[in-house]
Structures are given as C-alpha cells and as structure tokens.
C-alpha cells in the first residue's frame, strides 16, 4: 500500500491507533513509511511515552513543563534503561540453562494480594524462580522480619503509584533485581527498607517515605523516576558506579544522598552496563534558568550601563559627563583644605594672565627637545597608528572575554580527565528541594552531578575528607547556607553551573580543598559569590560572578586560590576582597561596575594581582587598606568614580607597571590611617559570616610562617610604586598624605586634570626617582610644608602650572623641568632644601624662585631661557654666600639625555639611589626677602 494513495494527515490519524510493536514493523517497510512514523513524535510517540506506567515525563521532576527534544528518543532511552537489570548477569552455578528461562517471554508471574496465589510477599519470594515476576496487587504489605531476595526477581506494583505500599526491610542476596511502581515505608524495627552489598538493583518509579536505601560496594544501583520524601535518603558506601536519574528528593533531615568511602576495586557485572548507559544518555541537559553561559548573552544580568559592557566605545568626555559630576564618590575623602595645586596670591602676582592655561606657543629656538626621555616609548604612536594606553585620551574600549568550557578543557588536562570520569555515584536530572542537605560526599568518596536542581536547602553539596566531585550544568539556588561547600582536601570539577540567590556564599572552600571552578554563573547571592579561607585553594577560572551583596570573591585566613579570567561585575560590595592574611594569584580578570573597590586588600592580605581590568566601579579601583600587602602588577585600572588606587599608609604594597587612567578622582592616593572616614565600619560590614549553620565552626589555622609566605617575593619595608602610568585622571595623578615612607620610581604621570604629583603630608621620606611628570592640568609636583621628599632624576615637562612647588624639607637633585607654564622651581615657606644639578626651563615666569625664609643649598643648576616673550628674571630673591648656577639662552639635553633616563632591562628598585635620610650638614641659612635683584650678581650668563 503506497503512502501517496492517502493524504499524509489521514495516514497520521490511522497510525496513531497502532501499538508500539506495530509502529516498529511499519518503520521497516520502506523509507517513506519510516519518515511517516517518525513524524508522529508529538502525537503517538508522546502518548506511548506518557502512557507507560513505569515512566514519568522525561524532564520530571525539575522541568516537567519542558518538552523533550524527541518523545520517541525518550521512550527508547527508557526501554534501554529498564532492561539493564537483565543484561548478561552471571549465571547461577546450580543450573547452566537458566539463561533460557531468563529470556523466555513466558517466564512465570506470581500474584500477591487478597484472593491471589499468595497473601504475603514473603511467600511469593519463597517459590519464585530466577527472573520471575512478582506482581503485587493494591494494598499494604507489612513484614515483621527482614526479607531476603536470593534469586533474581522483578517486583511490580499493580495500578497507579501509591496503591501498593511495602513496610519491609529487604536484603538483596542475588546478582540482580528490579523493583517498579512501589511505595517503601520503614517497618517498626529499621529505617533501612532495601540494602545490598554485592548485587545490582534497579528501581523504577518508586517512592521512599521516611526510609533509607543502602547500597554497599561492590553492589550497584540504578534508580529512575523515584521520589525520596519525608526524610528519606540514599546511602552509598564504597560503590564503584551507581546511577540516580530523574529522582525527586524533598524534606530531608540529613543529606538526601550520602556517598561515603572510596570506590571499591571489586566490581560487579552491572558496572560496564551502567557505564555504557551513562554515555547513552544525553549530557547537554541545561535548566532553563541556568541559560547559556556565553559571556555575551547575559539575559539575567539586565541591561548594562553605557560603556560597561564587554565591548564599549565610550570616550572619556562621555564618561565624565556620566559620572564625574554625579556627586561624592562612595568612601573617598578629599581634604577640604587642599588646594590641589592651585596658585597662591603671591604666585599670581609673578605670573602673566596666561599662566595656568596651555595657550603659550614656543618657537623652535627656545623649546628644548625632551621627547626622547626614558619613558617616551609609552607615549609614541604604535606601528598601526594607534596610541598606547598611557597617551590615549580615551579609555580602553574592549576587555577580554572569558574562555568557553571547551577551551578550558583543552588547556587543562586535569579538568578534561575529571569531566570524562564516571566513578562513584552519578546523579543526573534530579531535583533536591526543601530539606537540610542535598548531596554529601565524604571519606574519599566520588560523585558526579549533572543537570540537577538544588533549591530551598540548607546546603546543596558538601564535599569533604579528600573526596572528589564533578558538578556539570546544575542549578543551585535559595540555599539557606552556602550552596557548595568543600573542605578537608576535597577536590573536583565544578563547571557550567548556575549558582544563585543563596543565603551565604555560592561556593565555600576551606581547609586545603582544591577544586577546579570554571565557566559558572555565580550571582545574586545574599553574601559573597565565592569564599576561600582556612588554607583553601582552588582554581577559579572563566566564571561570571555578579550581583552579589558582598564580595564576588572573598579570600581570607590564608586562603590561596588562583582566580583567573573571570568577569566579576555589578556587585554590591567589592569585586574581590582579600583580608586576614589571605593570599591568591589573581590574574586576567575583568572586574567592573562594583559598588566598592574593584579589589580590596586589608589586614594582612597579600595577593598577586596581575593583568586585570578593573574599571567602571562606583568607588575606587584598587583599595589597599590597613596592613594590606601584595604585588599589584600590570593591571588596567580605569573609569572608576573614585581613585584608581587607594593605599593606606600602614600598608606595604608593590605597584608595578599598572595603567591607572581616566579615573574621576586621584590616580593613586596614599592616605594616612585616619583620612578615610568609615573605612573600618565598611570593612566589618564586608566580612563573611564564618559561622556554619548558625554555630561557630572552628578549623585549624595551619598558617605558614612569614618567611615561607614571602620567600618567592621581593622583601620590602617601604611601599613601592614603580613603572606605573597614571594618566587622564580627574584630579592629582599621585597624591600622598602619609605618615610612612614611600618610594615612587620610573612612573609616567601625564595629562591628569590636577597636579601630577602632590605631597601634602609626609612625615617619613617620600622618594620620587626617575619619574616623568608630563602635561598635567596644573603643576608638575607640589610639596606642602612639613613634608620630607627627595626628587632625583625626574623629568617634569610642559605642565599647566609650576614645574615644582616645594614648601617642605628634602632634596631636588638632577631633575629636568622644562616647558612648564609657571615657574620651573618655586621654593617657599620654611623649606629646608638642597637644589642641585637640575636643568630648568620656564615657559613663563622664573626658572627658580625662592620665596620666604628658606634654608638650604642651591647650586650647580642649569637654567635655560624660556619663551622670548617672557620678561621675568630667571631667578628671584637669591642671596647665598655660596651659590653657583648656569644660565643658557639656547641649549639641548645631550649629556645626560632627557630625564628620566632609560633604565637597563631588569633594573630593580635596589639599584636606585640608596634609601637614606637627607643629610643637612654644612648647610647655610639665609633670609630671602620678596622682590628680585635685577640680574643677580651671582649669576654667570653663558
């Protein structure tokens, strides 16, 4: 009969009445008939799948409203799974022909119930042969003593689920058995209703109510479409391989599934068939709420502010319009009395009206070339015509995207091996809800969790005592404590999960636990996203961590993870917080749009912070608070509403080679301890609740010694700022108001709106060595009174105000100060100073001006003629018994070349001039009055 003889719709209507065997025969007629039968997927195949009493909806229990990709495929997988218990089981030695009985279609069926062959289950099991079927009619069957299943048998409940209830304790003493459509309740003498220590049991569509399923290796278990309620649980001890698929766990008083002990080396016959079954089932199950983890499809994140996406093209003008005038930055203090480099009245009297703006033009005869200083490579256009970050007027427009899970597997063999492993207990597509615990893995146990949903528990997963867990594509939400908890050297792979809305941390890693955490979404938590403490470790890579109420990643109490390639954004506190001797390698992350600092380091925190993008924050980019340490190297810190980097003077960080640009306030600010109001309260509010389920949880400290902790790092006793670019910030490039020493070497400070470097308070020595301070909106360097500062080997060029305003104590040695709109050097107040071997060219105003009662030495300086229209004398009020400086009308910077001079490769801070106090022996004191002695009798003009 040809298909074309009738309309296709009519054929589909006819075929919809065929049973499953007839549909299979129709598929074998021809290709056209096969395609016709396959087209019945949403009609007849759906009816057959849902009509099977042993099978629930394929996406039950977590997503019964979601249609499967194919109803026919779902029915096929169910048929394959129901036959696992009969696959090549070992033959009983008593009879070699039992295989024929097992496979006979007319195997015996025994009926149990009122009016049937047997009144009790015990009687039926006493006469059942191998692979017989025992059918229990509706009713409640209670046994007063433990039952034993000694031959392979199949127990089937008749009717709908719930009509057959067993109050029994069964011990399986045979190779295999199957139980279907039954309700298990505990008898009076035991909570364990089924147990086996060497055989394989298959459970289909069964309910456990207040009962426990116990499997001990080398025994195995396969449970499908089962419900565990009213404090029921599954306890697997030393199992080599078991599969719990599409099960519902609810209302537990303990963990719903407990996996304990290492997988036994002895395996039963079913292990190879279970392993094949795990490979047969699809592994791409993803809950709707977890979504796709591609970084560009953050539907649950909400709309991003302009300029805050992974890719943005916002210019600095647009950014400033958006955030610069929005009010006071959170937790950032600007000293009200600080002039930020503004000119005093005395200075204004000595400057023309053009001073302070950049309208002065130079003729080539009088502009001394200084473009080839040691940091000029940071300012020159690149080969493709683009500007380097230090000189680009726009912030970076792109940030790196996190790697995909496949890319992570390709570069990490250990993660690849864990992703392919199938040892221990496998839980797939299960629902854990409304109880105390989900899965507990302990004492070298192994478990694999894939496509499960954990909701409304105290905790979802707990992995302890050297156990291994693999979590793929699960949803963990609304837990009252932490979602996933690992401690005591636990390890494993946690990938592509959606972990959100938990009462404590999404992931809690403690006491030597060392998991691999990649490509997850960790968001919307009521505390932190990931917490690592108590010597916890771990590799946290390529995750999306966002919208948590506390830190996205929180490291403390000697936690030492690797945090790499993550996007940490839109948090309501810090992006990453390192406190209480926390450590960590934090590299290549994008940390953006967080309410507090992008990275917050306090109280002994000592991380390596390298090559991160820290941007668009609503406070500071990096905060190094009280007793903070760390190596902060090669980071891009930009477009933050507060400072780029904020450092408390009691901390000892090393800032090396960072790009600190386009921040609304200071580029780098070093404050005294009391300068920032509310810091301690802020730090207390940000601490993670370290209690476990309401009780104080104690752990061994196991702190490393200080020598061991810092053995691989350059030991320092002074905060170090070296090789950084501080550009296009809204206020001062480098602001210092500190009570402790500071070393600033080889930094580029350019195009900031305020002064390049301002030292308002420095009771200890601040050393500014080999820096380039260029084209800042106000002065180059400003030093307030009572500050101790040494300037050596710096280049201070073309700033909008004075090159150097100095009111403190210290040395100004071998610097180049050229093209600044104000004075080259202004020394005033009660300064105690040495000004030696500098080269100065003022664009307008004096080369060196000494105002007020100044003590010190000024000699061996070279002062070049400024703009031809500059009528100011190159020297103001200089009366010294010993003075010798040189004036030049035209000269070039050849010997030595423009400062700062290029340092040799590998030059360390220890090769700079020694960090010694300023010696003022043999200094000569003189009083200098206001006014200028024309020509200055002590000047020699060449």
PDB file of N, CA and C in Angstrom, residues 2 59 143 173 183 235 324 398 401 434 554 585 639 652 697 714 742 765 776 819 836 866 917 937:
ATOM      1  N   UNK A   2       0.685   2.093  -0.951  1.00  0.00           N
ATOM      2  CA  UNK A   2       1.520   3.259  -1.115  1.00  0.00           C
ATOM      3  C   UNK A   2       1.094   4.364  -0.154  1.00  0.00           C
ATOM      4  N   UNK A  59      11.343  14.990  31.455  1.00  0.00           N
ATOM      5  CA  UNK A  59      12.013  16.061  32.192  1.00  0.00           C
ATOM      6  C   UNK A  59      11.508  16.180  33.626  1.00  0.00           C
ATOM      7  N   UNK A 143       5.907  -6.759  56.815  1.00  0.00           N
ATOM      8  CA  UNK A 143       6.616  -7.943  57.275  1.00  0.00           C
ATOM      9  C   UNK A 143       7.261  -7.634  58.620  1.00  0.00           C
ATOM     10  N   UNK A 173      20.357 -10.636  48.150  1.00  0.00           N
ATOM     11  CA  UNK A 173      21.482 -11.576  48.208  1.00  0.00           C
ATOM     12  C   UNK A 173      21.658 -12.286  46.874  1.00  0.00           C
ATOM     13  N   UNK A 183       5.759   1.710  46.766  1.00  0.00           N
ATOM     14  CA  UNK A 183       5.988   2.698  47.819  1.00  0.00           C
ATOM     15  C   UNK A 183       6.621   1.978  49.001  1.00  0.00           C
ATOM     16  N   UNK A 235      21.971   6.028  50.718  1.00  0.00           N
ATOM     17  CA  UNK A 235      23.290   5.953  51.326  1.00  0.00           C
ATOM     18  C   UNK A 235      24.125   4.962  50.535  1.00  0.00           C
ATOM     19  N   UNK A 324      31.398  62.017  36.316  1.00  0.00           N
ATOM     20  CA  UNK A 324      32.286  62.937  37.007  1.00  0.00           C
ATOM     21  C   UNK A 324      31.522  63.917  37.866  1.00  0.00           C
ATOM     22  N   UNK A 398      37.757  47.693  24.899  1.00  0.00           N
ATOM     23  CA  UNK A 398      37.440  46.266  24.930  1.00  0.00           C
ATOM     24  C   UNK A 398      38.094  45.613  26.136  1.00  0.00           C
ATOM     25  N   UNK A 401      37.236  38.390  26.821  1.00  0.00           N
ATOM     26  CA  UNK A 401      36.080  37.572  27.155  1.00  0.00           C
ATOM     27  C   UNK A 401      36.536  36.303  27.866  1.00  0.00           C
ATOM     28  N   UNK A 434      13.718  21.689  49.541  1.00  0.00           N
ATOM     29  CA  UNK A 434      13.033  21.823  50.827  1.00  0.00           C
ATOM     30  C   UNK A 434      13.512  20.820  51.862  1.00  0.00           C
ATOM     31  N   UNK A 554      35.918  36.294  47.882  1.00  0.00           N
ATOM     32  CA  UNK A 554      36.380  36.730  49.197  1.00  0.00           C
ATOM     33  C   UNK A 554      37.424  35.736  49.677  1.00  0.00           C
ATOM     34  N   UNK A 585      46.542  34.142  43.653  1.00  0.00           N
ATOM     35  CA  UNK A 585      47.038  34.617  42.369  1.00  0.00           C
ATOM     36  C   UNK A 585      45.835  35.083  41.566  1.00  0.00           C
ATOM     37  N   UNK A 639      38.406  54.414  34.608  1.00  0.00           N
ATOM     38  CA  UNK A 639      36.992  54.810  34.597  1.00  0.00           C
ATOM     39  C   UNK A 639      36.270  54.431  35.892  1.00  0.00           C
ATOM     40  N   UNK A 652      51.864  47.904  52.843  1.00  0.00           N
ATOM     41  CA  UNK A 652      53.129  47.791  52.103  1.00  0.00           C
ATOM     42  C   UNK A 652      52.904  47.086  50.773  1.00  0.00           C
ATOM     43  N   UNK A 697      32.052  27.614  63.677  1.00  0.00           N
ATOM     44  CA  UNK A 697      32.773  26.495  63.074  1.00  0.00           C
ATOM     45  C   UNK A 697      34.266  26.736  63.241  1.00  0.00           C
ATOM     46  N   UNK A 714      59.915  39.737  46.409  1.00  0.00           N
ATOM     47  CA  UNK A 714      60.874  40.726  46.827  1.00  0.00           C
ATOM     48  C   UNK A 714      60.481  41.280  48.193  1.00  0.00           C
ATOM     49  N   UNK A 742      57.559  56.239  51.358  1.00  0.00           N
ATOM     50  CA  UNK A 742      57.039  55.773  50.073  1.00  0.00           C
ATOM     51  C   UNK A 742      58.115  55.948  49.021  1.00  0.00           C
ATOM     52  N   UNK A 765      60.222  59.818  54.767  1.00  0.00           N
ATOM     53  CA  UNK A 765      60.766  60.223  53.480  1.00  0.00           C
ATOM     54  C   UNK A 765      59.959  59.635  52.326  1.00  0.00           C
ATOM     55  N   UNK A 776      50.331  67.775  32.753  1.00  0.00           N
ATOM     56  CA  UNK A 776      49.217  67.752  33.688  1.00  0.00           C
ATOM     57  C   UNK A 776      48.535  69.118  33.726  1.00  0.00           C
ATOM     58  N   UNK A 819      59.536  73.612  30.059  1.00  0.00           N
ATOM     59  CA  UNK A 819      58.292  73.912  29.360  1.00  0.00           C
ATOM     60  C   UNK A 819      57.081  74.036  30.241  1.00  0.00           C
ATOM     61  N   UNK A 836      70.144  70.824  43.570  1.00  0.00           N
ATOM     62  CA  UNK A 836      71.450  70.532  42.991  1.00  0.00           C
ATOM     63  C   UNK A 836      71.314  69.935  41.596  1.00  0.00           C
ATOM     64  N   UNK A 866      63.524  80.866  28.635  1.00  0.00           N
ATOM     65  CA  UNK A 866      62.201  80.402  28.288  1.00  0.00           C
ATOM     66  C   UNK A 866      61.695  81.053  27.016  1.00  0.00           C
ATOM     67  N   UNK A 917      68.354  58.783  54.788  1.00  0.00           N
ATOM     68  CA  UNK A 917      67.798  60.060  55.209  1.00  0.00           C
ATOM     69  C   UNK A 917      68.582  61.219  54.597  1.00  0.00           C
ATOM     70  N   UNK A 937      73.703  89.344  41.019  1.00  0.00           N
ATOM     71  CA  UNK A 937      75.161  89.475  40.888  1.00  0.00           C
ATOM     72  C   UNK A 937      75.878  88.146  40.939  1.00  0.00           C
TER      73      UNK A 937
END
